[in-house]
GROMACS .gro file of C-alpha atoms in nm:
model
  289
    1MET     CA    1  -0.001   0.040  -0.028
    2ASP     CA    2   0.114   0.333  -0.117
    3PRO     CA    3   0.165   0.635   0.119
    4ALA     CA    4  -0.170   0.820  -0.037
    5GLU     CA    5  -0.351   0.460   0.031
    6ARG     CA    6  -0.230   0.431   0.336
    7ALA     CA    7  -0.354   0.828   0.430
    8GLN     CA    8  -0.668   0.775   0.312
    9ALA     CA    9  -0.745   0.462   0.492
   10ALA     CA   10  -0.668   0.621   0.842
   11ARG     CA   11  -0.884   0.876   0.711
   12ALA     CA   12  -1.162   0.662   0.694
   13ARG     CA   13  -1.069   0.482   1.069
   14VAL     CA   14  -1.138   0.839   1.207
   15PRO     CA   15  -1.455   0.858   1.351
   16ARG     CA   16  -1.639   1.161   1.143
   17ILE     CA   17  -1.865   1.275   1.475
   18ASP     CA   18  -1.731   1.461   1.722
   19PRO     CA   19  -1.718   1.429   2.134
   20TYR     CA   20  -2.098   1.613   2.126
   21GLY     CA   21  -2.251   1.386   1.879
   22PHE     CA   22  -2.214   1.630   1.584
   23GLU     CA   23  -2.061   1.475   1.257
   24ARG     CA   24  -1.769   1.653   1.107
   25PRO     CA   25  -1.736   1.846   0.715
   26GLU     CA   26  -1.582   1.624   0.512
   27ASP     CA   27  -1.338   1.929   0.477
   28PHE     CA   28  -1.278   1.898   0.842
   29ASP     CA   29  -0.860   1.932   0.902
   30TYR     CA   30  -0.817   1.674   1.177
   31ALA     CA   31  -0.446   1.703   1.198
   32ALA     CA   32  -0.475   2.105   1.313
   33TYR     CA   33  -0.741   1.992   1.593
   34GLU     CA   34  -0.589   1.708   1.716
   35GLU     CA   35  -0.295   1.977   1.743
   36PHE     CA   36  -0.505   2.203   1.911
   37PHE     CA   37  -0.644   1.952   2.162
   38SER     CA   38  -0.406   1.800   2.250
   39THR     CA   39  -0.271   2.135   2.452
   40TYR     CA   40  -0.668   2.186   2.502
   41LEU     CA   41  -0.636   1.875   2.734
   42VAL     CA   42  -0.414   2.033   3.003
   43ILE     CA   43  -0.627   2.304   3.053
   44LEU     CA   44  -0.966   2.108   3.074
   45THR     CA   45  -0.774   1.929   3.345
   46LYS     CA   46  -0.677   2.278   3.543
   47ARG     CA   47  -1.046   2.421   3.472
   48ALA     CA   48  -1.202   2.067   3.605
   49ILE     CA   49  -0.988   2.123   3.907
   50LYS     CA   50  -1.104   2.456   3.931
   51TRP     CA   51  -1.474   2.380   3.882
   52SER     CA   52  -1.464   2.074   4.119
   53LYS     CA   53  -1.314   2.307   4.397
   54LEU     CA   54  -1.568   2.616   4.356
   55LEU     CA   55  -1.889   2.393   4.329
   56LYS     CA   56  -1.782   2.252   4.687
   57GLY     CA   57  -1.750   2.579   4.832
   58ASN     CA   58  -2.081   2.805   4.945
   59GLY     CA   59  -2.088   2.926   4.741
   60GLY     CA   60  -4.807   2.627   2.820
   61VAL     CA   61  -4.630   2.640   2.474
   62ARG     CA   62  -4.812   2.862   2.267
   63LYS     CA   63  -4.643   2.771   1.921
   64SER     CA   64  -4.585   2.412   1.747
   65LEU     CA   65  -4.274   2.195   1.845
   66THR     CA   66  -4.233   2.078   1.514
   67ASP     CA   67  -3.860   2.306   1.557
   68LEU     CA   68  -3.776   1.942   1.683
   69ASN     CA   69  -3.717   1.825   1.324
   70ARG     CA   70  -3.482   2.106   1.306
   71THR     CA   71  -3.298   2.066   1.614
   72PHE     CA   72  -2.893   1.912   1.551
   73PRO     CA   73  -3.004   1.765   1.241
   74ASP     CA   74  -2.665   1.691   1.214
   75ASN     CA   75  -2.626   1.552   1.537
   76VAL     CA   76  -2.690   1.165   1.587
   77ARG     CA   77  -2.838   1.197   1.974
   78PHE     CA   78  -3.132   1.382   1.833
   79ARG     CA   79  -3.192   1.178   1.530
   80LYS     CA   80  -3.503   0.967   1.581
   81THR     CA   81  -3.335   0.640   1.543
   82ALA     CA   82  -3.129   0.663   1.848
   83GLU     CA   83  -3.143   0.498   2.190
   84PRO     CA   84  -3.230   0.707   2.315
   85CYS     CA   85  -3.374   0.967   2.108
   86LEU     CA   86  -3.283   1.333   2.269
   87GLN     CA   87  -3.628   1.499   2.085
   88LYS     CA   88  -3.801   1.330   2.346
   89THR     CA   89  -3.596   1.490   2.632
   90LEU     CA   90  -3.569   1.829   2.433
   91TYR     CA   91  -3.995   1.803   2.399
   92ASN     CA   92  -3.986   1.741   2.744
   93VAL     CA   93  -3.761   2.034   2.866
   94LEU     CA   94  -3.944   2.318   2.659
   95LEU     CA   95  -4.323   2.186   2.742
   96ALA     CA   96  -4.243   2.209   3.121
   97TYR     CA   97  -4.074   2.543   3.061
   98GLY     CA   98  -4.334   2.681   2.860
   99LEU     CA   99  -4.613   2.578   3.139
  100HIS     CA  100  -4.346   2.742   3.394
  101ASN     CA  101  -4.285   3.074   3.231
  102GLN     CA  102  -4.632   3.116   3.002
  103ALA     CA  103  -4.569   3.487   2.952
  104VAL     CA  104  -4.292   3.334   2.708
  105GLY     CA  105  -4.335   3.025   2.611
  106TYR     CA  106  -4.148   2.897   2.378
  107CYS     CA  107  -3.951   3.082   2.087
  108GLN     CA  108  -3.779   2.989   1.805
  109GLY     CA  109  -3.380   2.980   1.891
  110MET     CA  110  -3.522   2.802   2.253
  111ASN     CA  111  -3.430   2.506   2.108
  112PHE     CA  112  -3.098   2.511   1.992
  113ILE     CA  113  -2.981   2.629   2.395
  114ALA     CA  114  -3.262   2.334   2.601
  115GLY     CA  115  -3.066   2.137   2.304
  116TYR     CA  116  -2.683   2.209   2.399
  117LEU     CA  117  -2.789   2.212   2.771
  118ILE     CA  118  -2.926   1.845   2.760
  119LEU     CA  119  -2.592   1.702   2.537
  120ILE     CA  120  -2.423   1.876   2.840
  121THR     CA  121  -2.626   1.784   3.160
  122LYS     CA  122  -2.777   1.472   3.042
  123ASN     CA  123  -3.023   1.566   3.298
  124GLU     CA  124  -3.431   1.717   3.203
  125GLU     CA  125  -3.451   1.869   3.537
  126GLU     CA  126  -3.074   2.081   3.546
  127SER     CA  127  -3.154   2.151   3.190
  128PHE     CA  128  -3.472   2.325   3.261
  129TRP     CA  129  -3.378   2.517   3.530
  130LEU     CA  130  -3.028   2.622   3.318
  131LEU     CA  131  -3.272   2.701   3.067
  132ASP     CA  132  -3.474   2.921   3.323
  133ALA     CA  133  -3.175   3.104   3.464
  134LEU     CA  134  -3.079   3.231   3.079
  135VAL     CA  135  -3.428   3.272   2.969
  136GLY     CA  136  -3.554   3.440   3.286
  137ARG     CA  137  -3.280   3.590   3.471
  138ILE     CA  138  -2.982   3.617   3.253
  139LEU     CA  139  -3.114   3.741   2.916
  140PRO     CA  140  -3.446   3.921   3.022
  141ASP     CA  141  -3.717   3.937   2.733
  142TYR     CA  142  -3.498   3.763   2.492
  143TYR     CA  143  -3.761   3.525   2.438
  144SER     CA  144  -4.081   3.702   2.479
  145PRO     CA  145  -4.345   3.754   2.232
  146ALA     CA  146  -4.231   4.151   2.124
  147MET     CA  147  -3.807   3.994   2.190
  148LEU     CA  148  -3.765   4.389   2.358
  149GLY     CA  149  -3.463   4.214   2.524
  150LEU     CA  150  -3.326   4.072   2.214
  151LYS     CA  151  -3.358   4.371   2.018
  152THR     CA  152  -3.282   4.599   2.257
  153ASP     CA  153  -2.853   4.469   2.289
  154GLN     CA  154  -2.864   4.441   1.935
  155GLU     CA  155  -2.904   4.821   1.889
  156VAL     CA  156  -2.623   4.843   2.227
  157LEU     CA  157  -2.367   4.639   2.011
  158ALA     CA  158  -2.463   4.882   1.742
  159GLU     CA  159  -2.334   5.179   1.989
  160LEU     CA  160  -2.053   4.970   2.134
  161VAL     CA  161  -1.918   4.934   1.762
  162ARG     CA  162  -1.931   5.296   1.701
  163MET     CA  163  -1.771   5.336   1.992
  164LYS     CA  164  -1.526   5.124   1.993
  165LEU     CA  165  -1.501   5.007   1.641
  166PRO     CA  166  -1.603   5.328   1.438
  167ALA     CA  167  -1.461   5.228   1.085
  168VAL     CA  168  -1.684   4.952   1.068
  169ALA     CA  169  -1.992   5.138   1.212
  170ALA     CA  170  -1.953   5.356   0.927
  171LEU     CA  171  -1.961   5.091   0.662
  172MET     CA  172  -2.259   4.927   0.812
  173ASP     CA  173  -2.444   5.308   0.805
  174GLY     CA  174  -2.313   5.375   0.458
  175HIS     CA  175  -2.465   5.031   0.344
  176GLY     CA  176  -2.775   5.093   0.533
  177VAL     CA  177  -2.737   4.737   0.646
  178LEU     CA  178  -2.918   4.678   0.952
  179TRP     CA  179  -2.757   4.495   1.253
  180THR     CA  180  -2.997   4.261   1.344
  181LEU     CA  181  -2.957   4.110   0.972
  182LEU     CA  182  -2.605   4.048   1.101
  183VAL     CA  183  -2.604   3.969   1.457
  184SER     CA  184  -2.954   3.801   1.537
  185ARG     CA  185  -2.864   3.457   1.557
  186TRP     CA  186  -2.508   3.523   1.723
  187PHE     CA  187  -2.780   3.656   2.022
  188ILE     CA  188  -3.057   3.453   1.997
  189CYS     CA  189  -2.910   3.112   1.968
  190LEU     CA  190  -2.567   3.211   2.171
  191PHE     CA  191  -2.345   3.147   1.950
  192VAL     CA  192  -2.485   2.813   1.915
  193ASP     CA  193  -2.431   2.636   1.537
  194ILE     CA  194  -2.208   2.957   1.531
  195LEU     CA  195  -1.918   2.876   1.693
  196PRO     CA  196  -1.771   2.552   1.769
  197VAL     CA  197  -1.918   2.365   1.976
  198GLU     CA  198  -1.635   2.369   2.310
  199THR     CA  199  -1.578   2.748   2.254
  200VAL     CA  200  -1.972   2.770   2.301
  201LEU     CA  201  -1.896   2.641   2.587
  202ARG     CA  202  -1.664   2.828   2.713
  203ILE     CA  203  -1.841   3.132   2.649
  204TRP     CA  204  -2.150   3.001   2.829
  205ASP     CA  205  -1.957   2.919   3.157
  206CYS     CA  206  -1.887   3.307   3.167
  207LEU     CA  207  -2.214   3.338   3.095
  208PHE     CA  208  -2.315   3.215   3.376
  209ASN     CA  209  -2.110   3.284   3.622
  210GLU     CA  210  -2.029   3.726   3.474
  211GLY     CA  211  -2.394   3.789   3.299
  212SER     CA  212  -2.516   3.915   2.963
  213LYS     CA  213  -2.202   4.132   2.866
  214ILE     CA  214  -2.011   3.825   2.760
  215ILE     CA  215  -2.234   3.785   2.483
  216PHE     CA  216  -2.110   4.179   2.378
  217ARG     CA  217  -1.737   4.149   2.465
  218VAL     CA  218  -1.794   3.757   2.215
  219ALA     CA  219  -1.905   4.019   1.908
  220LEU     CA  220  -1.717   4.282   1.953
  221THR     CA  221  -1.380   4.073   1.969
  222LEU     CA  222  -1.518   3.872   1.683
  223ILE     CA  223  -1.584   4.180   1.471
  224LYS     CA  224  -1.203   4.370   1.620
  225GLN     CA  225  -1.020   4.075   1.508
  226HIS     CA  226  -1.168   4.082   1.161
  227GLN     CA  227  -1.229   4.445   1.160
  228GLU     CA  228  -0.939   4.499   0.827
  229PHE     CA  229  -1.158   4.209   0.625
  230ILE     CA  230  -1.466   4.336   0.689
  231LEU     CA  231  -1.352   4.679   0.583
  232GLU     CA  232  -1.290   4.520   0.211
  233ALA     CA  233  -1.658   4.476   0.177
  234SER     CA  234  -1.840   4.642  -0.104
  235SER     CA  235  -2.242   4.549  -0.091
  236VAL     CA  236  -2.446   4.452   0.191
  237PRO     CA  237  -2.446   4.104   0.031
  238ASP     CA  238  -2.100   4.094   0.107
  239ILE     CA  239  -2.099   4.211   0.495
  240CYS     CA  240  -2.362   3.953   0.510
  241ASP     CA  241  -2.103   3.700   0.377
  242LYS     CA  242  -1.728   3.874   0.581
  243PHE     CA  243  -1.998   3.825   0.893
  244LYS     CA  244  -2.067   3.496   0.851
  245GLN     CA  245  -1.680   3.379   0.764
  246ILE     CA  246  -1.602   3.560   1.071
  247THR     CA  247  -1.698   3.286   1.305
  248LYS     CA  248  -1.504   3.044   1.097
  249GLY     CA  249  -1.131   2.933   1.144
  250ASP     CA  250  -0.873   2.894   1.321
  251PHE     CA  251  -0.945   3.166   1.569
  252VAL     CA  252  -1.269   3.074   1.719
  253THR     CA  253  -1.126   2.724   1.686
  254GLU     CA  254  -0.887   2.734   1.969
  255CYS     CA  255  -1.132   2.879   2.250
  256HIS     CA  256  -0.887   2.887   2.521
  257THR     CA  257  -0.680   3.176   2.288
  258PHE     CA  258  -1.012   3.331   2.191
  259MET     CA  259  -1.184   3.332   2.575
  260GLN     CA  260  -0.846   3.527   2.695
  261LYS     CA  261  -0.932   3.758   2.408
  262ILE     CA  262  -1.245   3.825   2.496
  263PHE     CA  263  -1.130   3.957   2.785
  264SER     CA  264  -0.882   4.204   2.617
  265GLU     CA  265  -0.930   4.296   2.295
  266PRO     CA  266  -1.267   4.510   2.349
  267GLY     CA  267  -1.112   4.697   2.654
  268SER     CA  268  -1.357   4.846   2.902
  269LEU     CA  269  -1.658   4.763   2.921
  270SER     CA  270  -1.871   4.825   3.205
  271MET     CA  271  -2.212   4.704   3.334
  272THR     CA  272  -2.291   5.095   3.397
  273THR     CA  273  -2.189   5.180   3.020
  274ILE     CA  274  -2.413   4.834   2.907
  275THR     CA  275  -2.740   4.970   3.160
  276ARG     CA  276  -2.699   5.315   3.022
  277LEU     CA  277  -2.716   5.199   2.681
  278ARG     CA  278  -2.989   4.974   2.737
  279GLU     CA  279  -3.177   5.218   2.857
  280SER     CA  280  -3.146   5.455   2.546
  281CYS     CA  281  -3.190   5.215   2.335
  282ARG     CA  282  -3.479   5.077   2.464
  283ALA     CA  283  -3.644   5.431   2.504
  284ALA     CA  284  -3.602   5.469   2.125
  285LEU     CA  285  -3.688   5.140   1.996
  286GLN     CA  286  -4.038   5.202   2.226
  287ALA     CA  287  -4.059   5.565   2.075
  288GLN     CA  288  -4.048   5.404   1.736
  289SER     CA  289  -4.382   5.124   1.771
   0.00000   0.00000   0.00000
């Protein structure tokens, strides 16, 4: 067997399913991923020890749930042929939450968040309460019928970009691009299906611990890191395409480095500033309606 045949045979033996059950694309760079993960395992071990110590301290559904079939179709654990099939677990969590918080019920996007929680906790009750913390406390009004919290935070991001990345803001304004067109899925799905799984989970660690301003740090870091690339855009479709591209590649795959960047790249980002911007943006949106 010549080297090319051996390489092809080796690739055929490599599982195309990641540890979370998602199918990897045909062009997945296994060599680069293995190189990254060999060093990341050390970080994971250290973090597991820290979390263990920390945890020992004191420290009605109004819409159809046909979204179940569209939740992670590339994940083997959510397929109807899986045993057990997590679609049933997902249904239970979403139904229970809809009854628990009838002011919100069910909103598209919640299925992806609940699905991730189920994959990680492997427990319906824990997933339910984590979903409740996100929807009810950390991200209020993101998933309510009017989605005022979500719309407000998209406008807050626009203001932060004007303050910190004025050239990008000028590009958006010049082409009349609405930020909701570019980042609504980032916010409503909390980067699920946008960024790699390991990176999303690290972001969520910070989200549960430090609150919603982490979402702005992630968004600003993605934009600032790729500012020159974005500024090459010359049309609305081009801008939209570039915003899709900046969520892929080594920068977001190297999740530990990425997480370090989100606390340095955007610079100062106080909760006082976020609160002030939220108040003004919310008032403007309410005046428009």
